[in-house]
Coordinates of C-alpha atoms and ligand atoms in Angstrom, one line a residue:
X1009 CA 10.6 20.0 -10.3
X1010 CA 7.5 18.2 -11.5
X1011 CA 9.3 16.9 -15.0
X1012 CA 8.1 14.8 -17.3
X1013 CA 9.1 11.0 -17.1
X1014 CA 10.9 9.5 -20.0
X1015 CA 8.7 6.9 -20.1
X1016 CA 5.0 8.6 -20.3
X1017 CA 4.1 8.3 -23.6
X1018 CA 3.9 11.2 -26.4
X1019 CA 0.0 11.4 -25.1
X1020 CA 0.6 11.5 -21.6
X1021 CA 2.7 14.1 -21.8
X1022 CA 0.0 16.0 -23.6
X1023 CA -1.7 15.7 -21.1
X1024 CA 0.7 16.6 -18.2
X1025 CA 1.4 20.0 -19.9
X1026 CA -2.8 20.6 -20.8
X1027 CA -3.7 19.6 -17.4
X1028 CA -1.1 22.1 -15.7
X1029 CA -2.3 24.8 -17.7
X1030 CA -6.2 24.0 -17.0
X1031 CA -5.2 24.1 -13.0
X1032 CA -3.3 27.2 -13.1
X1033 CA -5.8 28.9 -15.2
X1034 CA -8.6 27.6 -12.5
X1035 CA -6.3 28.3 -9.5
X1036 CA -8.2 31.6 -8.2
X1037 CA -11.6 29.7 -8.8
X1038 CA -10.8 26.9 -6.7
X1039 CA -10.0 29.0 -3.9
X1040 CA -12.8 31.0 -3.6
X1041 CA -15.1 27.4 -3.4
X1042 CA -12.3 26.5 -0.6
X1043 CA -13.0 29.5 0.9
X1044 CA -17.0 29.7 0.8
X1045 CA -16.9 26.0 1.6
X1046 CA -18.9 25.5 -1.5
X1047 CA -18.7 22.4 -3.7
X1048 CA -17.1 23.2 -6.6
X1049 CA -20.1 21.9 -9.0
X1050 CA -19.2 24.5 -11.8
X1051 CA -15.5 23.2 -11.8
X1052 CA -16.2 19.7 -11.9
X1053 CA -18.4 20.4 -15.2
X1054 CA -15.2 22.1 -16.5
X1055 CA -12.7 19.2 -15.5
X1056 CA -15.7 17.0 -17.7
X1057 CA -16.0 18.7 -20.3
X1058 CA -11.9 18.9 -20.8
X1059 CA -12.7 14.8 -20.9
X1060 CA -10.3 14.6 -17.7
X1061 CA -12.2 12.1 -16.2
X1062 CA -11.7 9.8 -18.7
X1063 CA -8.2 9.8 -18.5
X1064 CA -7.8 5.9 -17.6
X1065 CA -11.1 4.8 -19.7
X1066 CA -10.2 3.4 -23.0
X1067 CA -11.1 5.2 -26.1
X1068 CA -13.2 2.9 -26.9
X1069 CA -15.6 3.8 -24.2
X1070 CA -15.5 7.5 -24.8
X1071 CA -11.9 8.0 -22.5
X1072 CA -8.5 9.4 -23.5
X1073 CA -6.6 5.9 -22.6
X1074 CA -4.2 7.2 -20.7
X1075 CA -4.1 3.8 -18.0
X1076 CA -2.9 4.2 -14.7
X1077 CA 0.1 6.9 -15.5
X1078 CA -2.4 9.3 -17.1
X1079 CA -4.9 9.1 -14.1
X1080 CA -2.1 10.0 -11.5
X1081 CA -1.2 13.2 -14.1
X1082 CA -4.0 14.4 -14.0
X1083 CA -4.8 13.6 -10.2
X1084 CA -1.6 15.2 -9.5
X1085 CA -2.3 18.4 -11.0
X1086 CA -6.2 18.7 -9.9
X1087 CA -5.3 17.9 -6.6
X1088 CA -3.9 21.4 -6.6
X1089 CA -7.5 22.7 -7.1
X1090 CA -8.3 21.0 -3.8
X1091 CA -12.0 19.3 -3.7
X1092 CA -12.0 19.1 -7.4
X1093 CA -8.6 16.7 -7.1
X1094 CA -10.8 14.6 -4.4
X1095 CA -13.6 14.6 -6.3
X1096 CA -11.6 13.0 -9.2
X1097 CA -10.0 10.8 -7.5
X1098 CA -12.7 9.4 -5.8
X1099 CA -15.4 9.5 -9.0
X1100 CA -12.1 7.1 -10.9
X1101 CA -11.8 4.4 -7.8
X1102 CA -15.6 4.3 -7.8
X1103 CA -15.8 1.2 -10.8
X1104 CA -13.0 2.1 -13.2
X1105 CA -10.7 -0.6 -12.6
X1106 CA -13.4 -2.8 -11.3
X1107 CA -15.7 -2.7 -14.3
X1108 CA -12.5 -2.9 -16.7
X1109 CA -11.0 -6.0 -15.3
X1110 CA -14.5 -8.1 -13.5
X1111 CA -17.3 -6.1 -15.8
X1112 CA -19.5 -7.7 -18.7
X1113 CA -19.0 -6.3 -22.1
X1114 CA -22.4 -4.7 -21.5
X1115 CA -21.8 -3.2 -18.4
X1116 CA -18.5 -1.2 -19.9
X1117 CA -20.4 -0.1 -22.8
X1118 CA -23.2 1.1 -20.1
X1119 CA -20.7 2.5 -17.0
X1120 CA -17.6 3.6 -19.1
X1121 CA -18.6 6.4 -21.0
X1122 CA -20.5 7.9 -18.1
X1123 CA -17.2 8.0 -16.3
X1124 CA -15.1 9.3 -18.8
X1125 CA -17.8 12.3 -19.4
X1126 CA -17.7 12.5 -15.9
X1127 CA -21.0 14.4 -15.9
X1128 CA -22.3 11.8 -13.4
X1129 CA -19.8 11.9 -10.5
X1130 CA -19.0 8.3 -8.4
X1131 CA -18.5 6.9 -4.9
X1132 CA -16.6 4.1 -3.9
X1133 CA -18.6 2.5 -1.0
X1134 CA -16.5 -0.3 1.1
X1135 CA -16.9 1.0 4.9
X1136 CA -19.4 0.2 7.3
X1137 CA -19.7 1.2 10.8
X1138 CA -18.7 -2.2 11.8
X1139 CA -16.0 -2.8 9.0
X1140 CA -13.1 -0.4 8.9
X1141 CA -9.3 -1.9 8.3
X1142 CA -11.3 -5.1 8.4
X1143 CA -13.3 -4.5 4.8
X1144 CA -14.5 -8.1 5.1
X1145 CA -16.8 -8.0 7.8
X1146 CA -19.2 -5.8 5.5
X1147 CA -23.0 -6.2 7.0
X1148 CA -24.8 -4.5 4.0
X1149 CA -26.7 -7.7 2.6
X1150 CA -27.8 -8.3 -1.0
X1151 CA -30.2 -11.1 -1.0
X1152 CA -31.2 -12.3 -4.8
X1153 CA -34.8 -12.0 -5.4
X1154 CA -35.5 -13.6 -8.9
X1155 CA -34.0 -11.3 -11.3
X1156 CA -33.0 -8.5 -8.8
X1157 CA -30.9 -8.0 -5.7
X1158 CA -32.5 -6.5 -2.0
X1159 CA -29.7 -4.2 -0.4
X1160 CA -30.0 -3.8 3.5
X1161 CA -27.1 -2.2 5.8
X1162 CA -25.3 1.4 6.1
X1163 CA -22.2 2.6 4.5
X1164 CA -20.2 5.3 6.0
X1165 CA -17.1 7.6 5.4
X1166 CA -18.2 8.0 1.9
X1167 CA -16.7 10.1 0.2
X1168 CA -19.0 12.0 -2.7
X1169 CA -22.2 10.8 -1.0
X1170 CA -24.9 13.2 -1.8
X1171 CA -23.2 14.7 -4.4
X1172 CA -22.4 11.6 -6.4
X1173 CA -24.4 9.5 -9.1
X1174 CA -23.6 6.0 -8.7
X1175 CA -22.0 4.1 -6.4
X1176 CA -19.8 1.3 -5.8
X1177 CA -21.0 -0.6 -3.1
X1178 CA -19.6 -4.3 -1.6
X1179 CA -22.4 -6.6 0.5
X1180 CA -22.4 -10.0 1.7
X1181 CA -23.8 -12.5 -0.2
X1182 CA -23.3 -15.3 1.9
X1183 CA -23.5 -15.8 6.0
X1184 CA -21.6 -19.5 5.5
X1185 CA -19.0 -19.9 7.8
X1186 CA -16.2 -21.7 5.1
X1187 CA -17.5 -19.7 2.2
X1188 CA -16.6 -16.4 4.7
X1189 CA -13.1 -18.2 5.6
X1190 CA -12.0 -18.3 1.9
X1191 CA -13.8 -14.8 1.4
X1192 CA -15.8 -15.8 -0.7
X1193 CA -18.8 -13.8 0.8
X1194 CA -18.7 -10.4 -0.7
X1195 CA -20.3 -9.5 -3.9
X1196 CA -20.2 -6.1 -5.3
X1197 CA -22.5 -3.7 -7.2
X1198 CA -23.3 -0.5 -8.9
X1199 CA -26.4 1.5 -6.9
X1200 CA -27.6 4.7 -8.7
X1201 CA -28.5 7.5 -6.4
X1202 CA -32.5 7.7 -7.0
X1203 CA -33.1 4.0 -6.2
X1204 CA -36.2 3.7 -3.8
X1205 CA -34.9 3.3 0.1
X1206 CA -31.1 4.8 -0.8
X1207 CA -30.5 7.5 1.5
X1208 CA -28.1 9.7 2.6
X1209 CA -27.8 9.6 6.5
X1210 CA -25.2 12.1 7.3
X1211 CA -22.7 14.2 6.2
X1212 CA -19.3 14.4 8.6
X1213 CA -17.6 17.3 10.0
X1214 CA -14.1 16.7 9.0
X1215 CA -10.3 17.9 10.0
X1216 CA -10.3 18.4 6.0
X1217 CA -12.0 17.7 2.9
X1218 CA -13.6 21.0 3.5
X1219 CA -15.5 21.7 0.7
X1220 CA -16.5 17.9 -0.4
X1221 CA -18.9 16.0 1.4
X1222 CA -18.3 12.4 3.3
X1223 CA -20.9 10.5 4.9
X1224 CA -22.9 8.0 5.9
X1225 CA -25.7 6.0 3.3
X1226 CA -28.3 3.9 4.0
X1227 CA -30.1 0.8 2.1
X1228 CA -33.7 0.2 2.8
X1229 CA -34.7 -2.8 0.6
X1230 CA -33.0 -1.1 -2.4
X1231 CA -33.8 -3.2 -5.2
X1232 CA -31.2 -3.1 -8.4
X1233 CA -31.5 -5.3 -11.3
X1234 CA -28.8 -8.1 -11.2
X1235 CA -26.9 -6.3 -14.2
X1236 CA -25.5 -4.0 -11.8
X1237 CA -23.3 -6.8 -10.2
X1238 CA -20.0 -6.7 -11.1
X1239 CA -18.2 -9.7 -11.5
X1240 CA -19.6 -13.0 -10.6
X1241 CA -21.4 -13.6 -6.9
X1242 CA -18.5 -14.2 -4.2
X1243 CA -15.8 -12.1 -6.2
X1244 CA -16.3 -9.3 -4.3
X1245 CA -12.7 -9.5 -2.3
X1246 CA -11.0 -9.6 -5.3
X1247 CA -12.2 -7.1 -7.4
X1248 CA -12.2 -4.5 -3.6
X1249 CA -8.6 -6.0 -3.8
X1250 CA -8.0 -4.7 -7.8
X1251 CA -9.9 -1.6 -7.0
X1252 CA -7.8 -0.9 -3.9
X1253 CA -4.3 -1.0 -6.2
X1254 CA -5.6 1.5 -8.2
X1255 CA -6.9 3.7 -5.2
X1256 CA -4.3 3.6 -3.3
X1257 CA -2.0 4.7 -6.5
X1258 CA -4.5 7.5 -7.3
X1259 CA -5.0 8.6 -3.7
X1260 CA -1.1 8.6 -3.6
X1261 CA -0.7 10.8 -6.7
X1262 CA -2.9 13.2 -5.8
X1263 CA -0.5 15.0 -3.6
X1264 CA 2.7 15.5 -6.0
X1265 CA 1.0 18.7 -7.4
X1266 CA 0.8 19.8 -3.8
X1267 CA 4.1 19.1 -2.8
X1268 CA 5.0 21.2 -6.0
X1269 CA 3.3 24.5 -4.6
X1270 CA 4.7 24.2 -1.4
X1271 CA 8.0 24.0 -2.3
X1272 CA 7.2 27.0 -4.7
X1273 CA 5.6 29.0 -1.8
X1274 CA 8.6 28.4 0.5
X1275 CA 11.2 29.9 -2.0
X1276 CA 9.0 33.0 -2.8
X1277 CA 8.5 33.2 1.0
X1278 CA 11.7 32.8 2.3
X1279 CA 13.3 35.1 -0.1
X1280 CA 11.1 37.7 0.8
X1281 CA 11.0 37.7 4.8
X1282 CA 13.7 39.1 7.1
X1283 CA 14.6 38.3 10.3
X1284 CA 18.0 39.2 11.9
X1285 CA 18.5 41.2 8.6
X1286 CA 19.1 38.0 6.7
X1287 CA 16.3 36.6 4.6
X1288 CA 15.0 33.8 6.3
X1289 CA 16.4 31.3 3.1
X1290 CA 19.5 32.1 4.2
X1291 CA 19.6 29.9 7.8
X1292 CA 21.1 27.0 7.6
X1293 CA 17.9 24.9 9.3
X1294 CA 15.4 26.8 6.7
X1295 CA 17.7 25.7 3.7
X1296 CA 18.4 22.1 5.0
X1297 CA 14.0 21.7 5.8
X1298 CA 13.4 22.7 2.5
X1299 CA 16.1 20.1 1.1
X1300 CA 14.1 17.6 2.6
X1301 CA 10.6 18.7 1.6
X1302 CA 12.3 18.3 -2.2
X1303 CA 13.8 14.9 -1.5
X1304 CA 10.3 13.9 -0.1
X1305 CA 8.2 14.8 -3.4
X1306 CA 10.6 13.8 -5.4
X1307 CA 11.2 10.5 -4.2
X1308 CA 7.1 9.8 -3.4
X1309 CA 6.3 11.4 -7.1
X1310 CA 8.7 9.0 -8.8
X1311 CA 8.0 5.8 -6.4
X1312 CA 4.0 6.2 -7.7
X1313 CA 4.6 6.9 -11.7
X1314 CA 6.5 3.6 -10.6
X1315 CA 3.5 1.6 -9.3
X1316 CA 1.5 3.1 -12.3
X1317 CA 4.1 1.9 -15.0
X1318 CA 3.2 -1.2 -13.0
X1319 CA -0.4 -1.5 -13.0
X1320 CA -0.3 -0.2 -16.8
X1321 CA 2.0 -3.3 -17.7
X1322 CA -0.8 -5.7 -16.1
X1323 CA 0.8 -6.3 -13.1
X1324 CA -0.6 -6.6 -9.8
X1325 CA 1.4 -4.1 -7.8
X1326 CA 0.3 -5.0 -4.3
X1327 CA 3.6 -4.1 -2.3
X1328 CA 4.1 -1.0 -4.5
X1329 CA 0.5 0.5 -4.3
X1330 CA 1.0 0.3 -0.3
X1331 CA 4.6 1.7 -0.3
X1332 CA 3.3 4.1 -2.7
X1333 CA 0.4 5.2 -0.4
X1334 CA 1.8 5.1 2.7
X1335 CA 5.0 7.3 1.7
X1336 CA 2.8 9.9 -0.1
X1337 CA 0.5 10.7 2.7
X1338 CA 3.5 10.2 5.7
X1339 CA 5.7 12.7 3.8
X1340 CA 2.5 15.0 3.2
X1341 CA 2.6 14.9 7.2
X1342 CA 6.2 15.4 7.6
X1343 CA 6.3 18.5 4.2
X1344 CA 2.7 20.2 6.3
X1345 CA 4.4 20.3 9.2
X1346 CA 8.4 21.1 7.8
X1347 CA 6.3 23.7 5.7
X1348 CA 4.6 25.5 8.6
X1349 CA 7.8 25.5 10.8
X1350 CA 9.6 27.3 7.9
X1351 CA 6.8 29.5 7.4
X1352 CA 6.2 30.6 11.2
X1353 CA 3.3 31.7 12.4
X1354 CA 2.0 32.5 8.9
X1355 CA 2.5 28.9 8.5
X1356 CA -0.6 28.1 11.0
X1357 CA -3.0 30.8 9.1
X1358 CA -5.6 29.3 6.3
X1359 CA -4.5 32.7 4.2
X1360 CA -1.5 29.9 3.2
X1361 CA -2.2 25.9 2.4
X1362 CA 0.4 24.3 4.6
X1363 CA -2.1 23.8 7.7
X1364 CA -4.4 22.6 4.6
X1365 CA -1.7 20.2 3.7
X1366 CA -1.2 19.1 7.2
X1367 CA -5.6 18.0 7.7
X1368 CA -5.4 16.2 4.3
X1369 CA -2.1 14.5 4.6
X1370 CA -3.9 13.0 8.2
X1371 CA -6.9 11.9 6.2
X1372 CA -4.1 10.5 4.0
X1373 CA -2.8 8.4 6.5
X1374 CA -6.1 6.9 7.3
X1375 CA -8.4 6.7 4.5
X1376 CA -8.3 3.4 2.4
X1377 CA -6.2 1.5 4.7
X1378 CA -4.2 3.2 7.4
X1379 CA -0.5 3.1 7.8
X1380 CA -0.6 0.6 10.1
X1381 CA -2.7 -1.9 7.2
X1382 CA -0.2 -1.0 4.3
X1383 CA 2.6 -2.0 6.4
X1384 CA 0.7 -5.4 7.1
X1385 CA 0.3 -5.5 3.3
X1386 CA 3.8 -5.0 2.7
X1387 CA 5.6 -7.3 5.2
X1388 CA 2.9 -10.2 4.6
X1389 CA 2.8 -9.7 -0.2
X1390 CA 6.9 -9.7 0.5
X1391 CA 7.3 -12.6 2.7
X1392 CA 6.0 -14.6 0.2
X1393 CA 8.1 -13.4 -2.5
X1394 CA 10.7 -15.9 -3.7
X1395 CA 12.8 -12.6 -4.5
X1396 CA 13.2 -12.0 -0.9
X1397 CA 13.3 -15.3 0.4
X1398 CA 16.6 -17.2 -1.5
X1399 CA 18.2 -19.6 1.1
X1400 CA 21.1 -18.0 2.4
X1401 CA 24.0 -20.7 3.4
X1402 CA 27.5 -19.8 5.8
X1403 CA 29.6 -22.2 4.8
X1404 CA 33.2 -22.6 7.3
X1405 CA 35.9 -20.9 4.8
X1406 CA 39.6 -22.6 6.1
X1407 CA 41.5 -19.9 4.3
X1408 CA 40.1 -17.0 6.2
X1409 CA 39.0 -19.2 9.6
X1410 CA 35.2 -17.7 9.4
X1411 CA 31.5 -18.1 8.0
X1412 CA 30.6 -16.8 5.0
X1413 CA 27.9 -17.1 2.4
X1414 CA 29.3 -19.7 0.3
X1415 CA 27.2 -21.7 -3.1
X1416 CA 29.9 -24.4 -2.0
X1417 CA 28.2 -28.0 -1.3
X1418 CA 28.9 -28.7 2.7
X1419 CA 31.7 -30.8 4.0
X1420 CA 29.4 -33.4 5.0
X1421 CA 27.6 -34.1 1.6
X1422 CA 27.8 -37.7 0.8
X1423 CA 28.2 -39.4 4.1
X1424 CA 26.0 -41.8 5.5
X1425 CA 22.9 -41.0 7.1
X1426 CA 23.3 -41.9 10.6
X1427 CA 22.2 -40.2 13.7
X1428 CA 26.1 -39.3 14.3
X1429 CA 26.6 -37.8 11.2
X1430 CA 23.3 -36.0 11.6
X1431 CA 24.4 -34.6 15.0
X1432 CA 27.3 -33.5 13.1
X1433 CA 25.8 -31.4 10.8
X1434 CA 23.4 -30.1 13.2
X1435 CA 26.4 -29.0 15.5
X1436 CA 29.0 -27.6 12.9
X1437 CA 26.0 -25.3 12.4
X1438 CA 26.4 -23.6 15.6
X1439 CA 29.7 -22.7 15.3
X1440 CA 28.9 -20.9 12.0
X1441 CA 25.1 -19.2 13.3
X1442 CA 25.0 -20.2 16.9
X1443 CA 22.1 -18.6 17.8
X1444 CA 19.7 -20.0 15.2
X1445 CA 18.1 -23.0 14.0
X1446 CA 18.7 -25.1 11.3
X1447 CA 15.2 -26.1 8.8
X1448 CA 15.4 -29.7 7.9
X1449 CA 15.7 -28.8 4.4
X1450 CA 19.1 -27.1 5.3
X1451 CA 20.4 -30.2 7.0
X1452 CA 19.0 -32.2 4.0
X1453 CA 21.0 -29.6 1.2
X1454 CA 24.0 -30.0 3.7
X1455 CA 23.9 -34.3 4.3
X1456 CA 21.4 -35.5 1.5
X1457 CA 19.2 -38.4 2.8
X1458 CA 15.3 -38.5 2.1
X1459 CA 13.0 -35.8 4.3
X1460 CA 10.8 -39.3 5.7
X1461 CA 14.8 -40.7 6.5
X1462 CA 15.4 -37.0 8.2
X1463 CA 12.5 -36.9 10.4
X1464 CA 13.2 -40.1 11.9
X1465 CA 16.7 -39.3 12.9
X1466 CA 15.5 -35.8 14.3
X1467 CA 13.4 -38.0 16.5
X1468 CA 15.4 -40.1 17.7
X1469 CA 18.1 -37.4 18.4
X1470 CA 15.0 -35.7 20.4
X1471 CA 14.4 -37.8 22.4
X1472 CA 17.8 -38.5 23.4
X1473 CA 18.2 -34.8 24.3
X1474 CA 21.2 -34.4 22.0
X1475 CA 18.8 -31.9 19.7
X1476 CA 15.5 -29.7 20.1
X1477 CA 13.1 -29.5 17.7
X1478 CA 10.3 -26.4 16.8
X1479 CA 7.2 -27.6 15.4
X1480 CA 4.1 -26.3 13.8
X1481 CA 0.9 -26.0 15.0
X1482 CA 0.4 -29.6 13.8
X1483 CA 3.2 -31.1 15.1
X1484 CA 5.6 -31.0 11.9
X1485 CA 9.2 -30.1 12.9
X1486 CA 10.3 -27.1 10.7
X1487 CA 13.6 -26.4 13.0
X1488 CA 16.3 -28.1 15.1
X1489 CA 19.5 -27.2 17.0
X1490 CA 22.1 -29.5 19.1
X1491 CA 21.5 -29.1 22.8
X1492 CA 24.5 -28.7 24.8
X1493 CA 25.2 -32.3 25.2
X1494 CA 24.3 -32.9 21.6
X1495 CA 27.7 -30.7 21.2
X1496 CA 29.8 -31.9 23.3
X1497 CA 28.7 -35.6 21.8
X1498 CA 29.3 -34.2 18.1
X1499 CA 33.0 -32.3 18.1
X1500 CA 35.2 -31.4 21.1
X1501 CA 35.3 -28.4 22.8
X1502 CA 38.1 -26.8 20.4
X1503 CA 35.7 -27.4 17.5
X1504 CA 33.6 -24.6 18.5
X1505 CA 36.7 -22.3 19.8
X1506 CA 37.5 -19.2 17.6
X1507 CA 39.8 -16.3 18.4
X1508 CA 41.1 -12.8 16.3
X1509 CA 44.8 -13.6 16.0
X1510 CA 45.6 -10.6 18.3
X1511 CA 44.3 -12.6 21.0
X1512 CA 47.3 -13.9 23.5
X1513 CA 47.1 -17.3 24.1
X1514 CA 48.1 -16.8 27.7
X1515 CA 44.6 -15.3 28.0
X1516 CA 42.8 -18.2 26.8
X1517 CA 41.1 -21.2 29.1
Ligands
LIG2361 C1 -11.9 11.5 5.1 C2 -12.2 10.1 4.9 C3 -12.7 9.7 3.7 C4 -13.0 8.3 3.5 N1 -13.5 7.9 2.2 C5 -13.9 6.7 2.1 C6 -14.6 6.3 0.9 O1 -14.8 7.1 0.0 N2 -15.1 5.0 0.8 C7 -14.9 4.1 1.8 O2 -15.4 3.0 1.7 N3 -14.3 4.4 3.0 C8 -13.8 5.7 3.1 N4 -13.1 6.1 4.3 C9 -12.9 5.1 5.3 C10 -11.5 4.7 5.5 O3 -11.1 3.8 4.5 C11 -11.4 4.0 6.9 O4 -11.6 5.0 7.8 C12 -10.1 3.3 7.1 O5 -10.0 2.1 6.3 C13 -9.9 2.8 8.6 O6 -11.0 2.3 9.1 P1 -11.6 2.8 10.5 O7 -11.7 4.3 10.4 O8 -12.8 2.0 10.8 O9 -10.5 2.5 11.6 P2 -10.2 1.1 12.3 O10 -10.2 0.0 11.4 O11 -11.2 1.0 13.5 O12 -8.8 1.3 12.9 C14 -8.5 2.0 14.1 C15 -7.0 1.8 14.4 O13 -6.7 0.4 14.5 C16 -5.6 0.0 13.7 N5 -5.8 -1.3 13.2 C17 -6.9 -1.9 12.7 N6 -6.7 -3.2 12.3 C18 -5.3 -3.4 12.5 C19 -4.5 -4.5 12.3 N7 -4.9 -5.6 11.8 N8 -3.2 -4.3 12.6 C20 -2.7 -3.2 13.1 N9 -3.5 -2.1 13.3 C21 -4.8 -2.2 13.0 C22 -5.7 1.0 12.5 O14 -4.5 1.2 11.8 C23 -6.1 2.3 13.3 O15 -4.9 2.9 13.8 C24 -12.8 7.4 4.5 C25 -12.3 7.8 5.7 C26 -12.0 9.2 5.9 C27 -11.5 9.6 7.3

């Protein structure tokens, strides 16, 4: 099931096969923290010392410089060990990708090798009691104060907090109403835990996350030295924005090894229990849920070694990241519950991990960004994409009598530009879309003429009812379409007329 990709590299797939065998070796331990609801402190040194957490840090800095594809390996396969996979994840979002693409040379040679010993564990800091979905209205404020930075303002649904070393916090900078407008107010910063007036508020009883903590911090004029900003003062959106790629990807990943020992589970399971006298693989409904369960991980696992091969060839996988996270965690709903049906009432019982995969797949769906935001993300990154957004011209085909998409130029290319031949245009349209609107660059590709010529005429023919116009907010047309006289002015009535040749004509009026 979980294969290698052919295009991980020679080292990655090192990896993939060491970090298998670490996890199943570890299995039994990881459990027993799960089941004492302990942290799993001795683990996590383990996972360090195997240099795990450095899997996306270059080697340069100490890490095995495995990008983007390496970190979801390796989250994949430790989020089979449960807290320790979280505690990955979360310790890798908390500057990685922030300090490699916004941090000084000094502050890499400083953070970097701490995370890829991962002997000090991280926390990524972006939500406030007052900022959830909306990440910009942070209230945490870092005022400068000669060399130095003041931090005031809680943080909260942190994940790591207590446990963790340093973290990765986003404040205001600014309170100017344009410089908020262009979000340019946000800075961010590396806090260690120790600093005087940091404190840990509260830790949250969860539907999951059992064994890792996630709460609430607090600044109290926590003073840091001004070399634990990252990236210059007002970049703070964009490198949350960066970070947030790379988080979602991980926090997507993290659930293929998962998906893996369910699927495992439900073929030793259902070979092994009877019902009716059949084995319970043997029911049509049991065979075709785990079908799906299989399509499910296979299709997430592969959509996110996608968006890594992305991120690891510089791109800026915005839409994927989303699509990436959103998939994972909704199909880690669907394969919890799917899981547990199959399973029956053993299925609700914490002696199996489907109702474990059920909680986390519900965190899934809400931590860093809900559903609801990466489907914003996803319709708003794709309607600007030229890809998705090539004109699309009917054109009237004589030899078949109908509209269809056509790269020929329009009949009425070349003619005059007059208000009648304007009409013209304006009308032919609705006998080939009649229910939409034309933009005045389509009537400009179909009649030529200048857009200042254009607008005049679409005036005009306004105001002598023969067309209606849709403007913007400032008053710019950006549509038109004939109004019912401006038809009848621009063709006759048989113009518009079209029937199927079965039609009898003695049926027609
Ligand atoms: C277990 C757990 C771990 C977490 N770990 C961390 C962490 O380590 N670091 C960190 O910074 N944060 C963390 N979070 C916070 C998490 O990222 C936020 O909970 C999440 O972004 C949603 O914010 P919110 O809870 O304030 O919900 P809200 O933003 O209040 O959203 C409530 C509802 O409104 C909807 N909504 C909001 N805005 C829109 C919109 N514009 N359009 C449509 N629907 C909208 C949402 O989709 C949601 O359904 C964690 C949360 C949990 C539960």
């Amino acid at each position: 099931m979980s294969e290698e990709f052919f295009w991980w590299n020679d080292e990655q797939k090192a990896i993939y096969k060491d970090v298998r065998n670490f996890v199943e070796d570890n299995f039994e331990e990881a459990e027993e923290y799960f089941w004492n609801t302990k942290f799993p402190w001795p683990l996590v040194k383990k996972v360090a010392e195997k240099g795990y957490f450095g899997a996306g840090v270059p080697k340069k800095y100490g890490g095995l410089e495995l990008g983007a594809t390496g970190s979801c390996i390796v989250a994949a396969q430790l989020g089979r060990l449960y807290a320790v996979g979280h505690v990955f994840t979360v310790s890798m979002l908390a500057g990685l990708e922030q300090i490699l693409r916004f941090g000084t040379d000094e502050q890499k040679q400083t953070w970097l090798p701490k995370i890829a010993k991962g002997e000090e564990l991280g926390a990524l800091c972006i939500t406030e009691p007052f900022a959830g979905s909306d990440a910009a209205n942070v209230f945490t404020s870092a005022i400068k104060d000669g060399d130095e930075w003041i931090l005031n303002g809680k943080k909260r649904f942190i994940t790591g907090a207590g446990v963790s070393d340093r973290y990765f916090i986003y404040a205001k900078t600014s309170d100017e109403k344009d410089i908020r407008k262009q979000y340019g107010h946000i800075t961010s910063f590396m806090v260690e835990k120790g600093r005087e007036g940091f404190s840990l508020e509260k830790i949250n009883p969860l539907i999951g996350f059992d064994n890792v903590p996630n709460g609430y911090i607090d600044f109290d004029h926590v003073r840091i030295p001004d070399s634990n900003r990252i990236g210059a003062i007002g970049n703070g959106w964009n490198v949350m924005m960066a970070g947030l790629n790379f988080e979602r990807l991980i926090g997507a990943a993290v659930f293929g090894g998962l998906f893996e020992d369910v699927i495992n589970l439900l073929f030793n399971f259902t070979k092994r229990r009877v019902q009716f006298n059949r084995t319970t693989n043997q029911f049509p409904g049991v065979q075709d849920g785990i079908a799906e369960i299989i399509t499910k991980a296979k299709v997430s696992r592969l959509y996110s070694y996608h968006c890594a091969k992305l991120l690891d060839d510089g791109k800026e996988p915005m839409v994927e990241a989303s699509i990436a996270k959103m998939i994972n965690s909704e199909y880690a709903r669907d394969i919890g519950l799917k899981t547990i049906q199959i399973l029956g009432g053993d299925g609700l019982t914490k002696f199996l991990p489907a109702e474990r995969i059920l909680r986390e797949a519900k965190i899934g769906e809400i931590v860093a960004g809900t559903t609801e935001i990466q489907k914003m993300i996803i319709y708003r990154f794709s309607a600007m994409l030229p890809f998705y957004n090539k004109p699309i011209r009917f054109r009237w085909n004589d030899k078949v009598n109908a509209p269809i998409i056509s790269k020929k130029e329009s009949k009425f290319k070349g003619l005059p530009i007059t208000e009648e031949n304007v009409l013209k245009v304006i009308a032919h349209d609705y006998k080939i879309s009649p229910g939409l609107y034309m933009t005045p660059d389509d009537v400009r590709e179909d009649i030529g003429g200048s857009r200042s010529e254009l607008r005049k005429i679409f005036e005009e023919l306004e105001t002598q009812g023969l067309i209606v116009t849709h403007r913007d907010r400032p008053g710019k047309i950006v549509l038109v379409k004939a109004t019912y006289t401006g038809l009848q002015n621009a063709f006759p009535k048989e113009y518009y007329q079209w029937f199927p040749d079965w039609y009898e004509n003695s049926d027609k009026f």
